[in-house]
mmCIF file of C-alpha atoms in Angstrom:
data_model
loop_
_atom_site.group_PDB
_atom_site.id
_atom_site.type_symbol
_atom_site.label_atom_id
_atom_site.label_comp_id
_atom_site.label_asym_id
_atom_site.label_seq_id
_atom_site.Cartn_x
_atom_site.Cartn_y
_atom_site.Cartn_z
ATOM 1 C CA UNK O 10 26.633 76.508 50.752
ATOM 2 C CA UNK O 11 28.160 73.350 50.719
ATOM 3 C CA UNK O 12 27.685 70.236 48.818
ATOM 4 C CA UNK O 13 24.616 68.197 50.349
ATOM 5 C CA UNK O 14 25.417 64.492 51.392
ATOM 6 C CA UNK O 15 23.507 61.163 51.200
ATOM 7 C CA UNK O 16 23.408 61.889 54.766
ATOM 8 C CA UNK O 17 21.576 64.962 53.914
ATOM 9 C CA UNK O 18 19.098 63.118 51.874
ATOM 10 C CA UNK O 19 18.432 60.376 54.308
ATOM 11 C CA UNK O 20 17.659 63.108 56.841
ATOM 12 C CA UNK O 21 14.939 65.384 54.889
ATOM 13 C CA UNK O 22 13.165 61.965 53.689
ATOM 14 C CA UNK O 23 13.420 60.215 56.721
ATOM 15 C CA UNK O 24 14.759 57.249 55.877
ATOM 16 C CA UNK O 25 17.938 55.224 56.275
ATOM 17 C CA UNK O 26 21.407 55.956 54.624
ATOM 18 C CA UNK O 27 21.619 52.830 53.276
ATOM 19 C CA UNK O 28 18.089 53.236 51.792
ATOM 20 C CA UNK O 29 19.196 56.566 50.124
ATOM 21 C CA UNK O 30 22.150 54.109 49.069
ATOM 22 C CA UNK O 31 20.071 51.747 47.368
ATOM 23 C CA UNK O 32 17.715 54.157 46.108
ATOM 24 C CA UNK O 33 20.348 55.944 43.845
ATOM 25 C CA UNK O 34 22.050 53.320 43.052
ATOM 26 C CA UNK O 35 18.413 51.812 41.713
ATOM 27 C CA UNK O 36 18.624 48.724 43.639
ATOM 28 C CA UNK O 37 15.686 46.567 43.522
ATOM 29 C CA UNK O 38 13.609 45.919 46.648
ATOM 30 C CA UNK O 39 12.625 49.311 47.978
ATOM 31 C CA UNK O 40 9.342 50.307 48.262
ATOM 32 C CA UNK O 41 7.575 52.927 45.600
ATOM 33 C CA UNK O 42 6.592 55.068 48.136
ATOM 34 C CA UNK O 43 9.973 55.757 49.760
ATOM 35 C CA UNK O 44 12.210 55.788 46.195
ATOM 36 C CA UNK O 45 9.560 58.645 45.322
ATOM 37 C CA UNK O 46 10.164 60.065 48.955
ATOM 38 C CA UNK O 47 14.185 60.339 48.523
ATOM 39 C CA UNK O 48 13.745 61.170 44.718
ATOM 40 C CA UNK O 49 11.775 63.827 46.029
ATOM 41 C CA UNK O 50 14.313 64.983 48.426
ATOM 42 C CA UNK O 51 16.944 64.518 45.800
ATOM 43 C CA UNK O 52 15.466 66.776 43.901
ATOM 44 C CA UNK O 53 14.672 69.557 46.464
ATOM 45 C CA UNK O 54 18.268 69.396 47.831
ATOM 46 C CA UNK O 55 20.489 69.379 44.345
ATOM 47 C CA UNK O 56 21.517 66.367 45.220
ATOM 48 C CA UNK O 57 24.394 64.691 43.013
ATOM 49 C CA UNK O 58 26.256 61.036 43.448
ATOM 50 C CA UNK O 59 30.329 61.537 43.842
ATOM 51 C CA UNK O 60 31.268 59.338 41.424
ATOM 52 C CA UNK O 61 34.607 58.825 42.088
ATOM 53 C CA UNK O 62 33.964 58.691 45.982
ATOM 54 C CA UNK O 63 31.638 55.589 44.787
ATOM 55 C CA UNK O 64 34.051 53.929 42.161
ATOM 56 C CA UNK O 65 36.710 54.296 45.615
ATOM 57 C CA UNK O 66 34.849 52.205 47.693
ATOM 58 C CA UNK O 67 33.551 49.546 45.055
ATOM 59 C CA UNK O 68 37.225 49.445 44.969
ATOM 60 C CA UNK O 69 36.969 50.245 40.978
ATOM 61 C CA UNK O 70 39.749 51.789 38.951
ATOM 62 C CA UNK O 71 38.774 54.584 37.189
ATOM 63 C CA UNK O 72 36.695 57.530 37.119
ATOM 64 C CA UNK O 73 34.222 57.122 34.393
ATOM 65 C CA UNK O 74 35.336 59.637 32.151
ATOM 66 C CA UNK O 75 37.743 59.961 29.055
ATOM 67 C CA UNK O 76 38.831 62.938 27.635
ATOM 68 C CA UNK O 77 38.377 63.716 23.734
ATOM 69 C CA UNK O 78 41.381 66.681 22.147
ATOM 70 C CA UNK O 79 40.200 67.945 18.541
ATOM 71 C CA UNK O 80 40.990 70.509 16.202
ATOM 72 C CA UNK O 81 37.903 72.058 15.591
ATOM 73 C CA UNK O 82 34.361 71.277 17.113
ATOM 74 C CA UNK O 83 32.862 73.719 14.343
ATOM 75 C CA UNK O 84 34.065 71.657 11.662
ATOM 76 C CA UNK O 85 31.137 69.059 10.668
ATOM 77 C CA UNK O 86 33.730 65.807 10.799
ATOM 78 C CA UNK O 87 34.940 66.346 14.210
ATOM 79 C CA UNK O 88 31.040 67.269 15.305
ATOM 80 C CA UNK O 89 30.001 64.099 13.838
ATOM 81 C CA UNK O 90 33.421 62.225 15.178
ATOM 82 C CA UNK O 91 32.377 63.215 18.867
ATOM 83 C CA UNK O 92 28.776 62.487 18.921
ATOM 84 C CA UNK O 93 29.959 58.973 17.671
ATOM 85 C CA UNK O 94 32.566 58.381 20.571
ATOM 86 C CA UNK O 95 29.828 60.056 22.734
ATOM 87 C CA UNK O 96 27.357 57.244 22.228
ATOM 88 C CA UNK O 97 30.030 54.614 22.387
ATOM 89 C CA UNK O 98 30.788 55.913 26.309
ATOM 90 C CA UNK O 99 27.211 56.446 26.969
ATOM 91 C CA UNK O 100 26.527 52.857 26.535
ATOM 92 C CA UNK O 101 29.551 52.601 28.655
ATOM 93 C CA UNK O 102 27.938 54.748 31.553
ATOM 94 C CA UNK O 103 30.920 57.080 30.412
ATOM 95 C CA UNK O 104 31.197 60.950 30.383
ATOM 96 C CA UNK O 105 33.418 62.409 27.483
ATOM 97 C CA UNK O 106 34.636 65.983 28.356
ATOM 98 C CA UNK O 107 35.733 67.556 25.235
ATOM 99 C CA UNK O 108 38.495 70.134 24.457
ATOM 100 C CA UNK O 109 39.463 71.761 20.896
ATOM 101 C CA UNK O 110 42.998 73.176 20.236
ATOM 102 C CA UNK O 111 43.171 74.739 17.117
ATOM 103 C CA UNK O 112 45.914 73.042 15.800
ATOM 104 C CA UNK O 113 48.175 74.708 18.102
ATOM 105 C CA UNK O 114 50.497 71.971 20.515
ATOM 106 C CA UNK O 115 50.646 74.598 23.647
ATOM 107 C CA UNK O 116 46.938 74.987 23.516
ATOM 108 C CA UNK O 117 46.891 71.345 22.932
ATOM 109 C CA UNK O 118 48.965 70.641 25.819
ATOM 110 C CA UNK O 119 47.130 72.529 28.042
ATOM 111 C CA UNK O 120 43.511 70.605 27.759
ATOM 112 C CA UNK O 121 45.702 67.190 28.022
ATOM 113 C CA UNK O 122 46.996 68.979 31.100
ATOM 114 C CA UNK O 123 43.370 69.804 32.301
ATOM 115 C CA UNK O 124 42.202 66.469 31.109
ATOM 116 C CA UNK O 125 44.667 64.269 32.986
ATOM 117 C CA UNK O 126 44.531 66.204 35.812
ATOM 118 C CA UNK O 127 40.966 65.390 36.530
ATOM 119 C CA UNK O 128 42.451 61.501 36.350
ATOM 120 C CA UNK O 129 40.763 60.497 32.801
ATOM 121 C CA UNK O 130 40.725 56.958 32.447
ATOM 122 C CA UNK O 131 41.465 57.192 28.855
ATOM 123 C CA UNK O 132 42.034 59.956 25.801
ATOM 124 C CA UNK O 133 40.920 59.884 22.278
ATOM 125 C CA UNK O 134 43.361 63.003 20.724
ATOM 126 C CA UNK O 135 43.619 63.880 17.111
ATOM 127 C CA UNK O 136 47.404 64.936 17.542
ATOM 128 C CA UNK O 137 48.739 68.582 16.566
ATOM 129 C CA UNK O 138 52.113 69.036 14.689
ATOM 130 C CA UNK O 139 55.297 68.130 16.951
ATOM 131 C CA UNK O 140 56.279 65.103 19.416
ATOM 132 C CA UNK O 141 53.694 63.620 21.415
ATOM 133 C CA UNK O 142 56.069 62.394 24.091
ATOM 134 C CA UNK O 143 55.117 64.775 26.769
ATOM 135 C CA UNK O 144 52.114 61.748 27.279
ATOM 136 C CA UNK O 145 54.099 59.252 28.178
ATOM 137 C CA UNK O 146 54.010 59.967 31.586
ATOM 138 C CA UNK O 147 50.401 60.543 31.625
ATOM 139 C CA UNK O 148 50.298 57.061 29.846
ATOM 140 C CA UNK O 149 52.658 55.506 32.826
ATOM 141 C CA UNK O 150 50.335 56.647 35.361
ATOM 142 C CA UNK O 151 47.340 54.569 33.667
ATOM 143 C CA UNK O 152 45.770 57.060 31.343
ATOM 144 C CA UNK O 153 45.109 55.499 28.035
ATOM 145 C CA UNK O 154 45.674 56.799 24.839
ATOM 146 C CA UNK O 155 44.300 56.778 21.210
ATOM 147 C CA UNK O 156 45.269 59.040 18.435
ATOM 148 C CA UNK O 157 42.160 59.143 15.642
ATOM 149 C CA UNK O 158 42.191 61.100 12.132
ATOM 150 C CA UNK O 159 46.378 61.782 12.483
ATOM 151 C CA UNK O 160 49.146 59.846 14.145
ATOM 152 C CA UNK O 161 50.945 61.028 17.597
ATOM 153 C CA UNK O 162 54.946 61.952 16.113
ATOM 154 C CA UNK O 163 56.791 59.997 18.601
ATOM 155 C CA UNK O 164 54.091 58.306 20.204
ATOM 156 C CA UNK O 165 53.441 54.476 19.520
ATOM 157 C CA UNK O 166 49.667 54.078 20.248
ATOM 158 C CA UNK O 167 46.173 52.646 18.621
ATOM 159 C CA UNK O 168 45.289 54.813 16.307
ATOM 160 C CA UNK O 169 42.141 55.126 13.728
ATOM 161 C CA UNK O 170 42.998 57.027 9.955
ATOM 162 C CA UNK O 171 41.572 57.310 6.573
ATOM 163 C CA UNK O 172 43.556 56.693 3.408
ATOM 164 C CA UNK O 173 43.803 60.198 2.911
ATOM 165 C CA UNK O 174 46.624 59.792 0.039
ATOM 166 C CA UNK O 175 44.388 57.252 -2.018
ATOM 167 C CA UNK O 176 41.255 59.571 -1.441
ATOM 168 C CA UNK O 177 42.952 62.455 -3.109
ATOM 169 C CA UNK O 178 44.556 60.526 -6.051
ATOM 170 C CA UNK O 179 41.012 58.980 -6.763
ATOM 171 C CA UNK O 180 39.345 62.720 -6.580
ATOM 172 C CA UNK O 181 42.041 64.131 -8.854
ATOM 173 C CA UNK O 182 41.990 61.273 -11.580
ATOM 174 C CA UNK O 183 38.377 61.810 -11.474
ATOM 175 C CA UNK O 184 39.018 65.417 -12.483
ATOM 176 C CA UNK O 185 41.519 64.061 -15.073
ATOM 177 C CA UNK O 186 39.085 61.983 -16.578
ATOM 178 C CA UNK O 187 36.871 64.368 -17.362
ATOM 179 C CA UNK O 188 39.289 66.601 -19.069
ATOM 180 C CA UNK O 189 41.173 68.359 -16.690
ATOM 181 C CA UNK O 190 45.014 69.326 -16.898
ATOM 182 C CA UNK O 191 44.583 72.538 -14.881
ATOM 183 C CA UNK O 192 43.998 71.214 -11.746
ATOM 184 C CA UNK O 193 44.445 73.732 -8.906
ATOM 185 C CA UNK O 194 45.261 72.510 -4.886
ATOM 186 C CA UNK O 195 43.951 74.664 -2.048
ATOM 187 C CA UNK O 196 44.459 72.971 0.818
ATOM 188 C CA UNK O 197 45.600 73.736 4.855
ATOM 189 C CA UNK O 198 48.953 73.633 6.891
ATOM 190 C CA UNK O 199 51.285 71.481 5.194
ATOM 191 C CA UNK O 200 52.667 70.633 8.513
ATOM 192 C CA UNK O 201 49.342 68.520 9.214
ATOM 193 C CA UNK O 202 49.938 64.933 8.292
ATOM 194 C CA UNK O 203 46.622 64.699 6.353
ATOM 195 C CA UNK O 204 46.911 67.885 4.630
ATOM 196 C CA UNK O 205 50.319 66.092 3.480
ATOM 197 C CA UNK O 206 48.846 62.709 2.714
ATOM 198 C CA UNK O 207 46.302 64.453 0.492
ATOM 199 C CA UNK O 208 48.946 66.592 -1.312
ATOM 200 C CA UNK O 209 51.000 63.297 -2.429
ATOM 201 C CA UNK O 210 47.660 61.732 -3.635
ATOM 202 C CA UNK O 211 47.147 64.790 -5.519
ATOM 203 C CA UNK O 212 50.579 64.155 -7.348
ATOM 204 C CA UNK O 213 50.023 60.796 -7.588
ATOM 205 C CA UNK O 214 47.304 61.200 -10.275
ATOM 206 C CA UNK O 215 48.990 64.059 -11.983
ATOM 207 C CA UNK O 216 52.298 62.150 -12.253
ATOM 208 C CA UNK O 217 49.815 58.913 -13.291
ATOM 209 C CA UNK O 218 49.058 61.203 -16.429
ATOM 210 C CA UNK O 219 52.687 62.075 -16.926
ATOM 211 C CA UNK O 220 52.081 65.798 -15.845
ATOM 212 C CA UNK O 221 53.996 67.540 -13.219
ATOM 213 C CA UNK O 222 52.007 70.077 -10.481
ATOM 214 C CA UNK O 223 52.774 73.723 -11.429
ATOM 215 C CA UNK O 224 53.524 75.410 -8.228
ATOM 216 C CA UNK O 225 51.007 78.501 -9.511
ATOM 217 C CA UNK O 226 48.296 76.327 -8.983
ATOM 218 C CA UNK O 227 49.328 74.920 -5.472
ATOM 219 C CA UNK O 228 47.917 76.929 -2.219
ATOM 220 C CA UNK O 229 49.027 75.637 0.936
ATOM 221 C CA UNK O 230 47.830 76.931 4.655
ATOM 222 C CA UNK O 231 44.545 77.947 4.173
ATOM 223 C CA UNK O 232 42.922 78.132 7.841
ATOM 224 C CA UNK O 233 39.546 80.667 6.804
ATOM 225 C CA UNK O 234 37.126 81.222 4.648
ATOM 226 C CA UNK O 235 38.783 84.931 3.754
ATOM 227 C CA UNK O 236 42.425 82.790 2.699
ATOM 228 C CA UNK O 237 40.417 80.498 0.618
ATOM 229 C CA UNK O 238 38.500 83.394 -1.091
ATOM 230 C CA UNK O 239 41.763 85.173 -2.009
ATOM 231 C CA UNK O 240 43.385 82.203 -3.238
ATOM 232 C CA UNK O 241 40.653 81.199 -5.778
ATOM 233 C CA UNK O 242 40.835 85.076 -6.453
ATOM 234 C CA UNK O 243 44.275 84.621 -7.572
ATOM 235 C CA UNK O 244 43.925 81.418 -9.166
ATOM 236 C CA UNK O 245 41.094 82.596 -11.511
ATOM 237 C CA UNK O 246 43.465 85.840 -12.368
ATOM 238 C CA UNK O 247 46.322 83.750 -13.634
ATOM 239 C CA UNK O 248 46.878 83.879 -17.004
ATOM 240 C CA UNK O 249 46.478 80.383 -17.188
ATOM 241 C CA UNK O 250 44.262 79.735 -14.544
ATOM 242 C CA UNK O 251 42.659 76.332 -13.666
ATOM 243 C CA UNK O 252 39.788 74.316 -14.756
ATOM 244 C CA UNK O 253 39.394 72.490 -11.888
ATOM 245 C CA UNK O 254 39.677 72.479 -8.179
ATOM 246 C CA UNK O 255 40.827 69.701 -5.389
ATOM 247 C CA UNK O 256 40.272 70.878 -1.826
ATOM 248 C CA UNK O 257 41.601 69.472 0.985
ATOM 249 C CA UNK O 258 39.057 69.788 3.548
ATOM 250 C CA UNK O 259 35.004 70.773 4.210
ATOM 251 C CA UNK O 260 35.773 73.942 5.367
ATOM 252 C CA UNK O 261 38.345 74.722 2.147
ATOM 253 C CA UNK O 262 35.289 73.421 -0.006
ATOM 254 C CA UNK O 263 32.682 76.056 1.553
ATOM 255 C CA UNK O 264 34.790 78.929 1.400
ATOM 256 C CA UNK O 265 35.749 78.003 -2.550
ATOM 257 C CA UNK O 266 31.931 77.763 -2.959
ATOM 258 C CA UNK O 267 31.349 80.324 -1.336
ATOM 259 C CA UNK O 268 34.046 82.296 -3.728
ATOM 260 C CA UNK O 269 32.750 81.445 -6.647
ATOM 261 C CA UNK O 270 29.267 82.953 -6.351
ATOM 262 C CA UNK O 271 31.794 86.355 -7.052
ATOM 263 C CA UNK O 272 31.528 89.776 -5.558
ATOM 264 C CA UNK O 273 28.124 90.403 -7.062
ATOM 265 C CA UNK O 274 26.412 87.959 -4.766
ATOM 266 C CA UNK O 275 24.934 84.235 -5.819
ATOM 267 C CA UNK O 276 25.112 82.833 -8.995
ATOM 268 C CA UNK O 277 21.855 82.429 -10.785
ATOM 269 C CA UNK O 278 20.031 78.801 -10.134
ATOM 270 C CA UNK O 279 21.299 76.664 -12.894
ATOM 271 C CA UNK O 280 24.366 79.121 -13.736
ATOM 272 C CA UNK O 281 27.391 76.602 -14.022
ATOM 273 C CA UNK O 282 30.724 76.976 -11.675
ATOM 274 C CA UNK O 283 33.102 78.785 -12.733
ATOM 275 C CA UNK O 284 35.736 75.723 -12.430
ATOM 276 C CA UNK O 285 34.985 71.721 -11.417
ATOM 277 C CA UNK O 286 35.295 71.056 -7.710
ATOM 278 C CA UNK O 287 35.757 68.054 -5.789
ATOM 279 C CA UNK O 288 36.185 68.505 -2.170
ATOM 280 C CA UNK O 289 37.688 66.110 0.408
ATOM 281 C CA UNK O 290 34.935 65.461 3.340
ATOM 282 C CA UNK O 291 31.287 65.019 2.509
ATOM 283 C CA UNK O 292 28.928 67.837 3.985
ATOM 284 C CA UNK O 293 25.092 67.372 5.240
ATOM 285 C CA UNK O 294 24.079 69.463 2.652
ATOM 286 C CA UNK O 295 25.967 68.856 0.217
ATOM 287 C CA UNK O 296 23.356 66.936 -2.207
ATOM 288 C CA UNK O 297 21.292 70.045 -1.857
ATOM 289 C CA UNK O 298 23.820 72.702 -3.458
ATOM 290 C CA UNK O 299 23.757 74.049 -6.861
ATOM 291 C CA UNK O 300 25.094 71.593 -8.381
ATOM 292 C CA UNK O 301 25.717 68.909 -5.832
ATOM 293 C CA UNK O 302 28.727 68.942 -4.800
ATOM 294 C CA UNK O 303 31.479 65.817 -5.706
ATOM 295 C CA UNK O 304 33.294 64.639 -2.874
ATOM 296 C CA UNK O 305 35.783 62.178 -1.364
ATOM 297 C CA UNK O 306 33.663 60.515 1.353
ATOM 298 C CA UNK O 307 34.997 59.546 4.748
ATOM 299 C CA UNK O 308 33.093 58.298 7.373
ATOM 300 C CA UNK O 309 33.120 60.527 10.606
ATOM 301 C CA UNK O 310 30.712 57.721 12.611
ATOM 302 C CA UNK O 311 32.948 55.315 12.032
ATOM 303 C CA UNK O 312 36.369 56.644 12.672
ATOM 304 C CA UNK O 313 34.607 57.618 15.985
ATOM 305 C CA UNK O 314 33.376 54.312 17.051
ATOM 306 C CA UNK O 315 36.053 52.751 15.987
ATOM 307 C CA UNK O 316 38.732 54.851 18.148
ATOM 308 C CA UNK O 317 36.568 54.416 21.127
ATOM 309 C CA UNK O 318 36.047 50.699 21.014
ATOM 310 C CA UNK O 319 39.701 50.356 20.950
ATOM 311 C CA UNK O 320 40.318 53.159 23.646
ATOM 312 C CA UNK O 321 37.643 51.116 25.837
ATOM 313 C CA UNK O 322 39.215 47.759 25.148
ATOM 314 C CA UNK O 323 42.596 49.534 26.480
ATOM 315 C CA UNK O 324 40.695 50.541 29.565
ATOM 316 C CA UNK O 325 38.746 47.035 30.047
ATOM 317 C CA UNK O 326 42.531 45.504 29.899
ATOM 318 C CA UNK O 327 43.280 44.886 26.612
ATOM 319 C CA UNK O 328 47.411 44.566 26.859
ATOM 320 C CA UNK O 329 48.245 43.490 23.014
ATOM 321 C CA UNK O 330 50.511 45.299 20.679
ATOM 322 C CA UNK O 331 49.552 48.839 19.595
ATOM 323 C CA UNK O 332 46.781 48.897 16.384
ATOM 324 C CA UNK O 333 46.768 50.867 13.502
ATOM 325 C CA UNK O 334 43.483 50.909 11.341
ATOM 326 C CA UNK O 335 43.201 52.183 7.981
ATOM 327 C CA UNK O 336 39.679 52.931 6.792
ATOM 328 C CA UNK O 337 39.062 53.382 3.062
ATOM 329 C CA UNK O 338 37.208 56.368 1.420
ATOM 330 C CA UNK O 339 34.585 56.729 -1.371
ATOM 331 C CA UNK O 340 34.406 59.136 -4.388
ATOM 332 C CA UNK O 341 30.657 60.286 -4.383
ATOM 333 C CA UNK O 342 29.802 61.817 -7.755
ATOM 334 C CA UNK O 343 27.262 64.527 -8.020
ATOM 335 C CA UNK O 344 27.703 66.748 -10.434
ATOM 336 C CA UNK O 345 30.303 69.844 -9.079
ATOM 337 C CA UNK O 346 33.400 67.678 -10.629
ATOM 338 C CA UNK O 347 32.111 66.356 -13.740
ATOM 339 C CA UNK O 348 31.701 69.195 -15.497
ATOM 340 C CA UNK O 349 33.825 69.141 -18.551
ATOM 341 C CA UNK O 350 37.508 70.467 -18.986
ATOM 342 C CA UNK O 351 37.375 73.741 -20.826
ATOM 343 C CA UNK O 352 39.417 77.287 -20.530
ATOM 344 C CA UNK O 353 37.570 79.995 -18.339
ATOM 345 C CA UNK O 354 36.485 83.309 -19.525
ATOM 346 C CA UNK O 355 37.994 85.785 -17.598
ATOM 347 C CA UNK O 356 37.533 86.391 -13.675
ATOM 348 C CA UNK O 357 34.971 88.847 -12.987
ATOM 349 C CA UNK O 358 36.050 92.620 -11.987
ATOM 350 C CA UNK O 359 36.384 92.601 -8.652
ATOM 351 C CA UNK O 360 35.150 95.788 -6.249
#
């Protein structure tokens, strides 16, 4: 079947094109009985508005879309991240289509590809590892572009960060300060620049405290619950092991949790962790855990908004010099890193 037209409409209500016209396009002056006869008609044919047939012959630029690139829609930050740019292009009378690559630059390439090919008018991309230059064209033929959470590598755009390194160095001296020298690092793909920013906070405050990081303590590349279980596994089997933990991400932080209930199933209510924790990237629930769990607190809502008002201002005109912001972070205590610095007893016997 094909597509049914305006014309389409105006024929099985009876009426005018151009009343059909002014009926979708809610233009005042039509009488309530015929907007509820083309509504109705609307409605019984599937009718839908081409958009960018419309935004042709109001001779507008643009389609009324922008594309948003992420990692990871299952990881809380970016869900929170998109349902803030979401409402910033809803008030817009913008659609968002949204893509996820894994971390992986083919994959990433290809939803660009799909994205620019539908003629965005703008994208809001948190970058993978590698050059970013393949947009440039994209960006020559009009498309706008804002990198948010990372910077593009060879890409000078607006883009939207947290102080990742200062984050980290204010979680780890927090760990120091409560008596900490074994402090262990599990964190993701070095390659990613805010796995890397977090890393040289975390040797910020151990070189603060005139201690150096031992490399047995130091887990890079984590990308699953099941490598973040058999790290802490072979952290807590070291002969030395740590007293505390830094992780570099939300989902690091649930699958150490999650590790240190041990093979046996949950700890006990009350039953202490095994090792301090702070995590990087506050989670909904984390004030309900057992104990509440210490993080470094960025604000997803924010970095959001803030990459879309300056993709929008881009796409309104907005000509000046490329903008990089820098949002700050917050240490929230609760309880899961301010647990004393003592030595472990020894891991439990695993299955």
């Amino acid at each position: 079947m094909k597509r049914p037209t305006m014309k389409d409409v105006a024929q099985a209500a009876g009426v005018s094109l151009m009343t059909v016209s002014r009926v979708v396009s809610h233009h005042p002056g039509v009488s309530p009985d015929t907007v509820a006869k083309v509504e109705q008609a609307v409605r019984k044919l599937g009718y839908q508005r081409n958009v960018n047939a419309r935004n042709l012959r109001q001779k507008r630029l643009g389609t009324a879309t922008i594309g948003l690139v992420v990692d990871d829609l299952a990881n809380p930050f970016y869900a929170l991240m998109a349902r803030s740019i979401e409402d910033e292009a809803h008030r817009r009378g913008c659609v968002v289509l949204v893509g996820s690559t894994n971390d992986e630059p083919r994959r990433e390439r290809e939803v660009i590809a799909a994205f620019t090919a539908r003629q965005v008018d703008g994208l809001v991309v948190v970058p993978t590892i590698g050059s970013h230059g393949f947009l440039r064209p994209a960006m020559a033929a009009g498309t706008h572009v804002v990198c948010v959470d990372r910077p593009a590598e060879d890409l000078d755009v607006d883009t939207v960060t947290v102080d990742n390194r200062d984050g980290a160095r204010h979680a780890v001296t927090h760990l120091l300060g409560h008596g900490h020298s074994r402090i262990a690092y599990l964190g993701d793909r070095y390659e990613i620049w805010t796995q890397r920013e977090r890393y040289a906070g975390y040797l910020d405050a151990l070189s603060a405290r005139g201690l150096s990081a031992d490399p047995a303590l130091v887990r890079h590349g984590l990308r699953s619950h099941l490598d973040t279980k058999l790290a802490l596994a072979d952290l807590r089997a070291l002969p030395d092991p740590p007293t505390a933990l830094f992780s570099s991400n939300d989902l690091i932080t649930l699958g150490a949790l999650d590790a240190m209930d041990g093979p046996d199933g949950p700890r006990a209510a009350g039953q202490p962790l095994p090792m301090a924790i702070v995590g990087f990237d506050d989670l909904p629930l984390a004030k309900q855990l057992d104990p509440p769990l210490t993080v470094v607190s960025q604000d997803p809502v924010a970095v959001g908004s803030t990459a879309a008002s300056l993709l929008f201002s881009r796409i309104a005109g907005d000509r000046s010099a490329p903008r990089k912001v820098i949002l700050l972070t917050r240490l929230v205590e609760r309880r899961s890193g301010e647990r004393p610095g003592h030595r472990p007893g020894p891991p439990a016997a695993t299955r």
